[in-house]
């Protein structure tokens, strides 16, 4: 669980930032679009962090 939290703390903001930049690139300057991009980034990071931490635990 600790490894998952560490990976999520790195993956969540990274994916949120990528999606915010993508939204701004597509001229979506509304606060609703930016907040939605950030929320989607943090939600998508959950299964990614789980998968990566599971793979690391299994291979150690």
PDB file of N, CA, C and O in Angstrom:
ATOM      1  N   UNK A   1       0.825  -1.195   0.000  1.00  0.00           N
ATOM      2  CA  UNK A   1       0.000   0.000   0.000  1.00  0.00           C
ATOM      3  C   UNK A   1       0.874   1.266   0.000  1.00  0.00           C
ATOM      4  O   UNK A   1       0.507   2.258  -0.603  1.00  0.00           O
ATOM      5  N   UNK A   2       2.007   1.169   0.680  1.00  0.00           N
ATOM      6  CA  UNK A   2       2.887   2.332   0.747  1.00  0.00           C
ATOM      7  C   UNK A   2       3.478   2.646  -0.626  1.00  0.00           C
ATOM      8  O   UNK A   2       3.552   3.815  -1.029  1.00  0.00           O
ATOM      9  N   UNK A   3       3.873   1.602  -1.336  1.00  0.00           N
ATOM     10  CA  UNK A   3       4.427   1.786  -2.674  1.00  0.00           C
ATOM     11  C   UNK A   3       3.377   2.382  -3.611  1.00  0.00           C
ATOM     12  O   UNK A   3       3.675   3.262  -4.412  1.00  0.00           O
ATOM     13  N   UNK A   4       2.140   1.909  -3.491  1.00  0.00           N
ATOM     14  CA  UNK A   4       1.046   2.451  -4.296  1.00  0.00           C
ATOM     15  C   UNK A   4       0.879   3.946  -4.036  1.00  0.00           C
ATOM     16  O   UNK A   4       0.719   4.732  -4.972  1.00  0.00           O
ATOM     17  N   UNK A   5       0.926   4.350  -2.780  1.00  0.00           N
ATOM     18  CA  UNK A   5       0.759   5.762  -2.432  1.00  0.00           C
ATOM     19  C   UNK A   5       1.888   6.618  -3.007  1.00  0.00           C
ATOM     20  O   UNK A   5       1.648   7.733  -3.488  1.00  0.00           O
ATOM     21  N   UNK A   6       3.088   6.096  -2.964  1.00  0.00           N
ATOM     22  CA  UNK A   6       4.227   6.844  -3.500  1.00  0.00           C
ATOM     23  C   UNK A   6       4.099   6.996  -5.011  1.00  0.00           C
ATOM     24  O   UNK A   6       4.295   8.090  -5.561  1.00  0.00           O
ATOM     25  N   UNK A   7       3.752   5.907  -5.691  1.00  0.00           N
ATOM     26  CA  UNK A   7       3.617   5.975  -7.144  1.00  0.00           C
ATOM     27  C   UNK A   7       2.452   6.862  -7.530  1.00  0.00           C
ATOM     28  O   UNK A   7       2.529   7.647  -8.477  1.00  0.00           O
ATOM     29  N   UNK A   8       1.339   6.780  -6.770  1.00  0.00           N
ATOM     30  CA  UNK A   8       0.181   7.613  -7.082  1.00  0.00           C
ATOM     31  C   UNK A   8       0.493   9.099  -6.868  1.00  0.00           C
ATOM     32  O   UNK A   8       0.029   9.948  -7.624  1.00  0.00           O
ATOM     33  N   UNK A   9       1.285   9.400  -5.853  1.00  0.00           N
ATOM     34  CA  UNK A   9       1.627  10.800  -5.607  1.00  0.00           C
ATOM     35  C   UNK A   9       2.489  11.382  -6.728  1.00  0.00           C
ATOM     36  O   UNK A   9       2.549  12.606  -6.897  1.00  0.00           O
ATOM     37  N   UNK A  10       3.145  10.521  -7.490  1.00  0.00           N
ATOM     38  CA  UNK A  10       3.903  10.981  -8.652  1.00  0.00           C
ATOM     39  C   UNK A  10       3.068  10.954  -9.931  1.00  0.00           C
ATOM     40  O   UNK A  10       3.140  11.873 -10.752  1.00  0.00           O
ATOM     41  N   UNK A  11       2.282   9.899 -10.101  1.00  0.00           N
ATOM     42  CA  UNK A  11       1.521   9.729 -11.345  1.00  0.00           C
ATOM     43  C   UNK A  11       0.313  10.669 -11.416  1.00  0.00           C
ATOM     44  O   UNK A  11      -0.020  11.157 -12.499  1.00  0.00           O
ATOM     45  N   UNK A  12      -0.351  10.907 -10.293  1.00  0.00           N
ATOM     46  CA  UNK A  12      -1.548  11.747 -10.293  1.00  0.00           C
ATOM     47  C   UNK A  12      -1.303  13.162 -10.802  1.00  0.00           C
ATOM     48  O   UNK A  12      -1.926  13.595 -11.781  1.00  0.00           O
ATOM     49  N   UNK A  13      -0.406  13.897 -10.178  1.00  0.00           N
ATOM     50  CA  UNK A  13      -0.136  15.251 -10.674  1.00  0.00           C
ATOM     51  C   UNK A  13       0.458  15.288 -12.077  1.00  0.00           C
ATOM     52  O   UNK A  13       0.187  16.221 -12.839  1.00  0.00           O
ATOM     53  N   UNK A  14       1.240  14.270 -12.416  1.00  0.00           N
ATOM     54  CA  UNK A  14       1.824  14.231 -13.755  1.00  0.00           C
ATOM     55  C   UNK A  14       0.740  14.100 -14.816  1.00  0.00           C
ATOM     56  O   UNK A  14       0.716  14.861 -15.798  1.00  0.00           O
ATOM     57  N   UNK A  15      -0.160  13.136 -14.640  1.00  0.00           N
ATOM     58  CA  UNK A  15      -1.234  12.954 -15.619  1.00  0.00           C
ATOM     59  C   UNK A  15      -2.197  14.136 -15.627  1.00  0.00           C
ATOM     60  O   UNK A  15      -2.671  14.550 -16.689  1.00  0.00           O
ATOM     61  N   UNK A  16      -2.478  14.693 -14.443  1.00  0.00           N
ATOM     62  CA  UNK A  16      -3.349  15.864 -14.390  1.00  0.00           C
ATOM     63  C   UNK A  16      -2.713  17.031 -15.152  1.00  0.00           C
ATOM     64  O   UNK A  16      -3.385  17.718 -15.923  1.00  0.00           O
ATOM     65  N   UNK A  17      -1.438  17.237 -14.963  1.00  0.00           N
ATOM     66  CA  UNK A  17      -0.741  18.309 -15.673  1.00  0.00           C
ATOM     67  C   UNK A  17      -0.718  18.100 -17.172  1.00  0.00           C
ATOM     68  O   UNK A  17      -0.903  19.047 -17.945  1.00  0.00           O
ATOM     69  N   UNK A  18      -0.515  16.859 -17.594  1.00  0.00           N
ATOM     70  CA  UNK A  18      -0.524  16.560 -19.030  1.00  0.00           C
ATOM     71  C   UNK A  18      -1.884  16.872 -19.627  1.00  0.00           C
ATOM     72  O   UNK A  18      -1.989  17.475 -20.699  1.00  0.00           O
ATOM     73  N   UNK A  19      -2.949  16.452 -18.940  1.00  0.00           N
ATOM     74  CA  UNK A  19      -4.288  16.693 -19.474  1.00  0.00           C
ATOM     75  C   UNK A  19      -4.674  18.168 -19.431  1.00  0.00           C
ATOM     76  O   UNK A  19      -5.389  18.653 -20.313  1.00  0.00           O
ATOM     77  N   UNK A  20      -4.213  18.902 -18.430  1.00  0.00           N
ATOM     78  CA  UNK A  20      -4.478  20.346 -18.387  1.00  0.00           C
ATOM     79  C   UNK A  20      -3.779  21.037 -19.551  1.00  0.00           C
ATOM     80  O   UNK A  20      -4.368  21.893 -20.222  1.00  0.00           O
ATOM     81  N   UNK A  21      -2.537  20.675 -19.809  1.00  0.00           N
ATOM     82  CA  UNK A  21      -1.818  21.266 -20.936  1.00  0.00           C
ATOM     83  C   UNK A  21      -2.497  20.904 -22.253  1.00  0.00           C
ATOM     84  O   UNK A  21      -2.599  21.739 -23.165  1.00  0.00           O
ATOM     85  N   UNK A  22      -2.985  19.659 -22.360  1.00  0.00           N
ATOM     86  CA  UNK A  22      -3.698  19.259 -23.574  1.00  0.00           C
ATOM     87  C   UNK A  22      -4.968  20.091 -23.744  1.00  0.00           C
ATOM     88  O   UNK A  22      -5.296  20.515 -24.861  1.00  0.00           O
ATOM     89  N   UNK A  23      -5.694  20.329 -22.655  1.00  0.00           N
ATOM     90  CA  UNK A  23      -6.910  21.143 -22.745  1.00  0.00           C
ATOM     91  C   UNK A  23      -6.579  22.580 -23.142  1.00  0.00           C
ATOM     92  O   UNK A  23      -7.277  23.182 -23.970  1.00  0.00           O
ATOM     93  N   UNK A  24      -5.533  23.128 -22.588  1.00  0.00           N
ATOM     94  CA  UNK A  24      -5.148  24.497 -22.937  1.00  0.00           C
ATOM     95  C   UNK A  24      -4.666  24.583 -24.389  1.00  0.00           C
ATOM     96  O   UNK A  24      -4.895  25.588 -25.058  1.00  0.00           O
ATOM     97  N   UNK A  25      -4.013  23.535 -24.856  1.00  0.00           N
ATOM     98  CA  UNK A  25      -3.566  23.504 -26.243  1.00  0.00           C
ATOM     99  C   UNK A  25      -4.741  23.507 -27.209  1.00  0.00           C
ATOM    100  O   UNK A  25      -4.659  24.066 -28.306  1.00  0.00           O
ATOM    101  N   UNK A  26      -5.849  22.887 -26.787  1.00  0.00           N
ATOM    102  CA  UNK A  26      -7.049  22.833 -27.625  1.00  0.00           C
ATOM    103  C   UNK A  26      -7.961  24.041 -27.404  1.00  0.00           C
ATOM    104  O   UNK A  26      -9.145  24.001 -27.724  1.00  0.00           O
ATOM    105  N   UNK A  27      -7.407  25.117 -26.857  1.00  0.00           N
ATOM    106  CA  UNK A  27      -8.115  26.374 -26.604  1.00  0.00           C
ATOM    107  C   UNK A  27      -9.327  26.218 -25.701  1.00  0.00           C
ATOM    108  O   UNK A  27     -10.331  26.907 -25.860  1.00  0.00           O
ATOM    109  N   UNK A  28      -9.249  25.343 -24.719  1.00  0.00           N
ATOM    110  CA  UNK A  28     -10.291  25.191 -23.708  1.00  0.00           C
ATOM    111  C   UNK A  28      -9.841  25.949 -22.463  1.00  0.00           C
ATOM    112  O   UNK A  28      -9.230  25.384 -21.558  1.00  0.00           O
ATOM    113  N   UNK A  29     -10.136  27.218 -22.428  1.00  0.00           N
ATOM    114  CA  UNK A  29      -9.644  28.072 -21.352  1.00  0.00           C
ATOM    115  C   UNK A  29     -10.642  28.245 -20.217  1.00  0.00           C
ATOM    116  O   UNK A  29     -10.410  29.041 -19.318  1.00  0.00           O
ATOM    117  N   UNK A  30     -11.753  27.521 -20.230  1.00  0.00           N
ATOM    118  CA  UNK A  30     -12.738  27.657 -19.163  1.00  0.00           C
ATOM    119  C   UNK A  30     -12.259  26.902 -17.923  1.00  0.00           C
ATOM    120  O   UNK A  30     -11.529  25.912 -18.013  1.00  0.00           O
ATOM    121  N   UNK A  31     -12.691  27.389 -16.785  1.00  0.00           N
ATOM    122  CA  UNK A  31     -12.299  26.720 -15.544  1.00  0.00           C
ATOM    123  C   UNK A  31     -12.902  25.321 -15.458  1.00  0.00           C
ATOM    124  O   UNK A  31     -12.297  24.415 -14.880  1.00  0.00           O
ATOM    125  N   UNK A  32     -14.062  25.133 -16.039  1.00  0.00           N
ATOM    126  CA  UNK A  32     -14.694  23.809 -16.035  1.00  0.00           C
ATOM    127  C   UNK A  32     -13.837  22.789 -16.787  1.00  0.00           C
ATOM    128  O   UNK A  32     -13.660  21.657 -16.324  1.00  0.00           O
ATOM    129  N   UNK A  33     -13.302  23.163 -17.921  1.00  0.00           N
ATOM    130  CA  UNK A  33     -12.461  22.252 -18.707  1.00  0.00           C
ATOM    131  C   UNK A  33     -11.157  21.944 -17.988  1.00  0.00           C
ATOM    132  O   UNK A  33     -10.686  20.797 -17.996  1.00  0.00           O
ATOM    133  N   UNK A  34     -10.581  22.929 -17.347  1.00  0.00           N
ATOM    134  CA  UNK A  34      -9.313  22.723 -16.651  1.00  0.00           C
ATOM    135  C   UNK A  34      -9.514  21.831 -15.425  1.00  0.00           C
ATOM    136  O   UNK A  34      -8.737  20.908 -15.179  1.00  0.00           O
ATOM    137  N   UNK A  35     -10.567  22.075 -14.664  1.00  0.00           N
ATOM    138  CA  UNK A  35     -10.847  21.246 -13.487  1.00  0.00           C
ATOM    139  C   UNK A  35     -11.192  19.825 -13.910  1.00  0.00           C
ATOM    140  O   UNK A  35     -10.733  18.853 -13.287  1.00  0.00           O
ATOM    141  N   UNK A  36     -11.985  19.670 -14.966  1.00  0.00           N
ATOM    142  CA  UNK A  36     -12.330  18.331 -15.453  1.00  0.00           C
ATOM    143  C   UNK A  36     -11.080  17.585 -15.896  1.00  0.00           C
ATOM    144  O   UNK A  36     -10.936  16.381 -15.624  1.00  0.00           O
ATOM    145  N   UNK A  37     -10.172  18.263 -16.552  1.00  0.00           N
ATOM    146  CA  UNK A  37      -8.924  17.622 -16.983  1.00  0.00           C
ATOM    147  C   UNK A  37      -8.108  17.152 -15.787  1.00  0.00           C
ATOM    148  O   UNK A  37      -7.560  16.044 -15.796  1.00  0.00           O
ATOM    149  N   UNK A  38      -8.038  17.971 -14.765  1.00  0.00           N
ATOM    150  CA  UNK A  38      -7.279  17.596 -13.572  1.00  0.00           C
ATOM    151  C   UNK A  38      -7.917  16.404 -12.864  1.00  0.00           C
ATOM    152  O   UNK A  38      -7.218  15.458 -12.465  1.00  0.00           O
ATOM    153  N   UNK A  39      -9.227  16.431 -12.724  1.00  0.00           N
ATOM    154  CA  UNK A  39      -9.920  15.322 -12.054  1.00  0.00           C
ATOM    155  C   UNK A  39      -9.753  14.023 -12.836  1.00  0.00           C
ATOM    156  O   UNK A  39      -9.472  12.965 -12.257  1.00  0.00           O
ATOM    157  N   UNK A  40      -9.894  14.094 -14.142  1.00  0.00           N
ATOM    158  CA  UNK A  40      -9.721  12.899 -14.976  1.00  0.00           C
ATOM    159  C   UNK A  40      -8.293  12.371 -14.846  1.00  0.00           C
ATOM    160  O   UNK A  40      -8.074  11.156 -14.761  1.00  0.00           O
ATOM    161  N   UNK A  41      -7.323  13.263 -14.802  1.00  0.00           N
ATOM    162  CA  UNK A  41      -5.930  12.839 -14.640  1.00  0.00           C
ATOM    163  C   UNK A  41      -5.697  12.105 -13.336  1.00  0.00           C
ATOM    164  O   UNK A  41      -5.029  11.067 -13.298  1.00  0.00           O
ATOM    165  N   UNK A  42      -6.272  12.613 -12.243  1.00  0.00           N
ATOM    166  CA  UNK A  42      -6.102  11.955 -10.954  1.00  0.00           C
ATOM    167  C   UNK A  42      -6.843  10.623 -10.900  1.00  0.00           C
ATOM    168  O   UNK A  42      -6.374   9.673 -10.280  1.00  0.00           O
ATOM    169  N   UNK A  43      -7.982  10.532 -11.568  1.00  0.00           N
ATOM    170  CA  UNK A  43      -8.731   9.271 -11.580  1.00  0.00           C
ATOM    171  C   UNK A  43      -8.021   8.217 -12.431  1.00  0.00           C
ATOM    172  O   UNK A  43      -7.925   7.052 -12.049  1.00  0.00           O
ATOM    173  N   UNK A  44      -7.508   8.636 -13.577  1.00  0.00           N
ATOM    174  CA  UNK A  44      -6.802   7.693 -14.456  1.00  0.00           C
ATOM    175  C   UNK A  44      -5.516   7.200 -13.796  1.00  0.00           C
ATOM    176  O   UNK A  44      -5.078   6.064 -14.047  1.00  0.00           O
ATOM    177  N   UNK A  45      -4.924   7.990 -12.932  1.00  0.00           N
ATOM    178  CA  UNK A  45      -3.683   7.595 -12.276  1.00  0.00           C
ATOM    179  C   UNK A  45      -3.893   6.474 -11.257  1.00  0.00           C
ATOM    180  O   UNK A  45      -2.938   5.753 -10.948  1.00  0.00           O
ATOM    181  N   UNK A  46      -5.102   6.296 -10.756  1.00  0.00           N
ATOM    182  CA  UNK A  46      -5.349   5.244  -9.762  1.00  0.00           C
ATOM    183  C   UNK A  46      -5.040   3.845 -10.293  1.00  0.00           C
ATOM    184  O   UNK A  46      -4.233   3.132  -9.687  1.00  0.00           O
ATOM    185  N   UNK A  47      -5.666   3.406 -11.397  1.00  0.00           N
ATOM    186  CA  UNK A  47      -5.329   2.054 -11.867  1.00  0.00           C
ATOM    187  C   UNK A  47      -3.895   1.926 -12.377  1.00  0.00           C
ATOM    188  O   UNK A  47      -3.287   0.857 -12.276  1.00  0.00           O
ATOM    189  N   UNK A  48      -3.347   3.007 -12.891  1.00  0.00           N
ATOM    190  CA  UNK A  48      -1.965   2.958 -13.365  1.00  0.00           C
ATOM    191  C   UNK A  48      -1.015   2.741 -12.188  1.00  0.00           C
ATOM    192  O   UNK A  48      -0.119   1.899 -12.246  1.00  0.00           O
ATOM    193  N   UNK A  49      -1.211   3.478 -11.110  1.00  0.00           N
ATOM    194  CA  UNK A  49      -0.364   3.325  -9.925  1.00  0.00           C
ATOM    195  C   UNK A  49      -0.536   1.940  -9.316  1.00  0.00           C
ATOM    196  O   UNK A  49       0.437   1.327  -8.856  1.00  0.00           O
ATOM    197  N   UNK A  50      -1.765   1.440  -9.305  1.00  0.00           N
ATOM    198  CA  UNK A  50      -2.005   0.104  -8.766  1.00  0.00           C
ATOM    199  C   UNK A  50      -1.270  -0.944  -9.587  1.00  0.00           C
ATOM    200  O   UNK A  50      -0.615  -1.834  -9.035  1.00  0.00           O
ATOM    201  N   UNK A  51      -1.374  -0.857 -10.914  1.00  0.00           N
ATOM    202  CA  UNK A  51      -0.729  -1.822 -11.791  1.00  0.00           C
ATOM    203  C   UNK A  51       0.794  -1.783 -11.645  1.00  0.00           C
ATOM    204  O   UNK A  51       1.447  -2.828 -11.541  1.00  0.00           O
ATOM    205  N   UNK A  52       1.353  -0.592 -11.631  1.00  0.00           N
ATOM    206  CA  UNK A  52       2.813  -0.458 -11.523  1.00  0.00           C
ATOM    207  C   UNK A  52       3.305  -0.975 -10.178  1.00  0.00           C
ATOM    208  O   UNK A  52       4.296  -1.706 -10.104  1.00  0.00           O
ATOM    209  N   UNK A  53       2.611  -0.625  -9.097  1.00  0.00           N
ATOM    210  CA  UNK A  53       3.051  -1.093  -7.772  1.00  0.00           C
ATOM    211  C   UNK A  53       2.897  -2.612  -7.659  1.00  0.00           C
ATOM    212  O   UNK A  53       3.728  -3.265  -7.028  1.00  0.00           O
ATOM    213  N   UNK A  54       1.867  -3.177  -8.267  1.00  0.00           N
ATOM    214  CA  UNK A  54       1.691  -4.631  -8.257  1.00  0.00           C
ATOM    215  C   UNK A  54       2.828  -5.310  -9.008  1.00  0.00           C
ATOM    216  O   UNK A  54       3.375  -6.317  -8.552  1.00  0.00           O
ATOM    217  N   UNK A  55       3.204  -4.765 -10.160  1.00  0.00           N
ATOM    218  CA  UNK A  55       4.289  -5.345 -10.938  1.00  0.00           C
ATOM    219  C   UNK A  55       5.627  -5.258 -10.196  1.00  0.00           C
ATOM    220  O   UNK A  55       6.426  -6.192 -10.233  1.00  0.00           O
ATOM    221  N   UNK A  56       5.842  -4.162  -9.516  1.00  0.00           N
ATOM    222  CA  UNK A  56       7.088  -4.011  -8.756  1.00  0.00           C
ATOM    223  C   UNK A  56       7.119  -4.995  -7.601  1.00  0.00           C
ATOM    224  O   UNK A  56       8.149  -5.630  -7.332  1.00  0.00           O
ATOM    225  N   UNK A  57       5.998  -5.155  -6.888  1.00  0.00           N
ATOM    226  CA  UNK A  57       5.946  -6.103  -5.768  1.00  0.00           C
ATOM    227  C   UNK A  57       6.166  -7.537  -6.234  1.00  0.00           C
ATOM    228  O   UNK A  57       6.832  -8.323  -5.553  1.00  0.00           O
ATOM    229  N   UNK A  58       5.595  -7.898  -7.369  1.00  0.00           N
ATOM    230  CA  UNK A  58       5.734  -9.261  -7.865  1.00  0.00           C
ATOM    231  C   UNK A  58       7.137  -9.567  -8.348  1.00  0.00           C
ATOM    232  O   UNK A  58       7.572 -10.720  -8.292  1.00  0.00           O
ATOM    233  N   UNK A  59       7.850  -8.582  -8.810  1.00  0.00           N
ATOM    234  CA  UNK A  59       9.185  -8.805  -9.382  1.00  0.00           C
ATOM    235  C   UNK A  59      10.315  -8.571  -8.399  1.00  0.00           C
ATOM    236  O   UNK A  59      11.473  -8.598  -8.788  1.00  0.00           O
ATOM    237  N   UNK A  60      10.000  -8.349  -7.159  1.00  0.00           N
ATOM    238  CA  UNK A  60      11.060  -8.139  -6.168  1.00  0.00           C
ATOM    239  C   UNK A  60      11.340  -9.401  -5.403  1.00  0.00           C
ATOM    240  O   UNK A  60      10.711 -10.242  -5.131  1.00  0.00           O
TER     241      UNK A  60
END
